[in-house]
Amino acid sequence: QLQLQESGPGLVKASETLSLICSVSGGSISSSSYYWDWIRQPPGKGLEWIGGVDYTERTHYNPSLKGRVTISGDLSKNQFSLTLTSVTAADTAVYWCARHRSRPYSGYDLGFDLWGPGTLVSVSS
Amino acid sequence: QSALTQPPSASGSPGQSVTISCTGTGNDIGTYKWVSWYQQRPGKAPKVLIYEVSERPSGVPDRFSGSKSGNTASLTVSGLQDEDEADYYCCSYAGSNNWVFGTGTKVTVL
């Protein structure tokens, strides 16, 4: 059974860089059927798709975060990571990594079908 | 890209049906069949209920159904049960490998 687990600092200072890792067990991130995505949710607010990476290490990002966000995959460690620069209080959120069974250009999108437990990252001033 | 618009809340008595709308634009829901719905209980990760507008993953009860018309997608929960009380989010493909979530709807079982 594939599982995802987020890890990283729970507190980041404003203007600094947020870095999280998603470790995948029970399966490989090298499958061509999936994207490996990050999603966040500020306290009391809705979900926001951040972006993702596929097995070729091709990335895609939410345009509203482009320029601050980098997502990369490490096939050798079976993990992928999120880096968000110049953080502010607005970046305080629960961050999830998720498997996204989707290939729009191949004609399918089965949604975000597996999620990690999530990790709360707070930005301090 | 702007979040898809959902009503903040919806409610129904046990056994009744509730329908949640999700309104987008011609750049997302109106163009693509890739709309999914998620149920989120407090403190938990979301769970996919519907994908590709109306398809259910295995294990999701057939009380949950989805549809789409124009720029609006809908999720209907039939035969409401106490366990259906949760937040629900829609999500749509928005082109160029981008996805956008809805604003979320809190469903209360009266």
PDB file of C-alpha atoms in Angstrom, chain B residues 27-81:
ATOM      1  CA  ASN B  27     -11.344  28.286 -19.073  1.00  0.00           C
ATOM      2  CA  ASP B  28     -11.873  25.436 -16.646  1.00  0.00           C
ATOM      3  CA  ILE B  29     -15.162  23.644 -15.968  1.00  0.00           C
ATOM      4  CA  GLY B  30     -16.707  24.892 -19.171  1.00  0.00           C
ATOM      5  CA  THR B  31     -13.973  23.383 -21.333  1.00  0.00           C
ATOM      6  CA  TYR B  32     -12.749  20.267 -19.571  1.00  0.00           C
ATOM      7  CA  LYS B  33     -14.386  17.083 -18.309  1.00  0.00           C
ATOM      8  CA  TRP B  34     -11.823  16.792 -15.533  1.00  0.00           C
ATOM      9  CA  VAL B  35     -13.780  17.885 -12.495  1.00  0.00           C
ATOM     10  CA  SER B  36     -13.307  16.083  -9.201  1.00  0.00           C
ATOM     11  CA  TRP B  37     -14.913  16.362  -5.778  1.00  0.00           C
ATOM     12  CA  TYR B  38     -13.358  15.862  -2.347  1.00  0.00           C
ATOM     13  CA  GLN B  39     -14.721  15.293   1.132  1.00  0.00           C
ATOM     14  CA  GLN B  40     -12.699  16.659   4.041  1.00  0.00           C
ATOM     15  CA  ARG B  41     -13.422  15.855   7.647  1.00  0.00           C
ATOM     16  CA  PRO B  42     -11.943  18.075  10.399  1.00  0.00           C
ATOM     17  CA  GLY B  43      -8.222  17.649  10.798  1.00  0.00           C
ATOM     18  CA  LYS B  44      -8.003  15.142   7.971  1.00  0.00           C
ATOM     19  CA  ALA B  45      -6.726  15.077   4.422  1.00  0.00           C
ATOM     20  CA  PRO B  46      -9.347  15.337   1.688  1.00  0.00           C
ATOM     21  CA  LYS B  47     -10.698  12.169   0.097  1.00  0.00           C
ATOM     22  CA  VAL B  48     -11.671  11.933  -3.569  1.00  0.00           C
ATOM     23  CA  LEU B  49     -15.371  11.174  -4.091  1.00  0.00           C
ATOM     24  CA  ILE B  50     -15.848  11.887  -7.785  1.00  0.00           C
ATOM     25  CA  TYR B  51     -13.476  12.244 -10.735  1.00  0.00           C
ATOM     26  CA  GLU B  52     -14.015  13.118 -14.378  1.00  0.00           C
ATOM     27  CA  VAL B  53     -17.301  14.859 -13.515  1.00  0.00           C
ATOM     28  CA  SER B  54     -19.304  11.768 -12.579  1.00  0.00           C
ATOM     29  CA  GLU B  55     -17.066   8.766 -11.993  1.00  0.00           C
ATOM     30  CA  ARG B  56     -16.774   7.227  -8.540  1.00  0.00           C
ATOM     31  CA  PRO B  57     -13.603   5.559  -7.259  1.00  0.00           C
ATOM     32  CA  SER B  58     -14.102   2.082  -5.878  1.00  0.00           C
ATOM     33  CA  GLY B  59     -15.324   2.182  -2.305  1.00  0.00           C
ATOM     34  CA  VAL B  60     -17.242   5.456  -2.628  1.00  0.00           C
ATOM     35  CA  PRO B  61     -20.968   4.896  -2.017  1.00  0.00           C
ATOM     36  CA  ASP B  62     -23.290   5.472  -4.946  1.00  0.00           C
ATOM     37  CA  ARG B  63     -25.101   8.037  -2.787  1.00  0.00           C
ATOM     38  CA  PHE B  64     -22.513  10.444  -4.164  1.00  0.00           C
ATOM     39  CA  SER B  65     -23.020  11.560  -7.745  1.00  0.00           C
ATOM     40  CA  GLY B  66     -21.649  14.296  -9.958  1.00  0.00           C
ATOM     41  CA  SER B  67     -22.735  16.179 -13.040  1.00  0.00           C
ATOM     42  CA  LYS B  68     -21.818  19.195 -15.134  1.00  0.00           C
ATOM     43  CA  SER B  69     -23.661  21.739 -17.227  1.00  0.00           C
ATOM     44  CA  GLY B  70     -21.848  24.565 -18.923  1.00  0.00           C
ATOM     45  CA  ASN B  71     -19.502  26.252 -16.475  1.00  0.00           C
ATOM     46  CA  THR B  72     -21.095  24.669 -13.405  1.00  0.00           C
ATOM     47  CA  ALA B  73     -20.471  21.279 -11.861  1.00  0.00           C
ATOM     48  CA  SER B  74     -22.592  19.752  -9.128  1.00  0.00           C
ATOM     49  CA  LEU B  75     -22.241  17.135  -6.429  1.00  0.00           C
ATOM     50  CA  THR B  76     -25.364  15.475  -5.069  1.00  0.00           C
ATOM     51  CA  VAL B  77     -25.394  13.522  -1.846  1.00  0.00           C
ATOM     52  CA  SER B  78     -28.508  11.367  -1.651  1.00  0.00           C
ATOM     53  CA  GLY B  79     -29.825   9.671   1.463  1.00  0.00           C
ATOM     54  CA  LEU B  80     -27.843  11.965   3.763  1.00  0.00           C
ATOM     55  CA  GLN B  81     -26.189  10.273   6.702  1.00  0.00           C
TER      56      GLN B  81
END
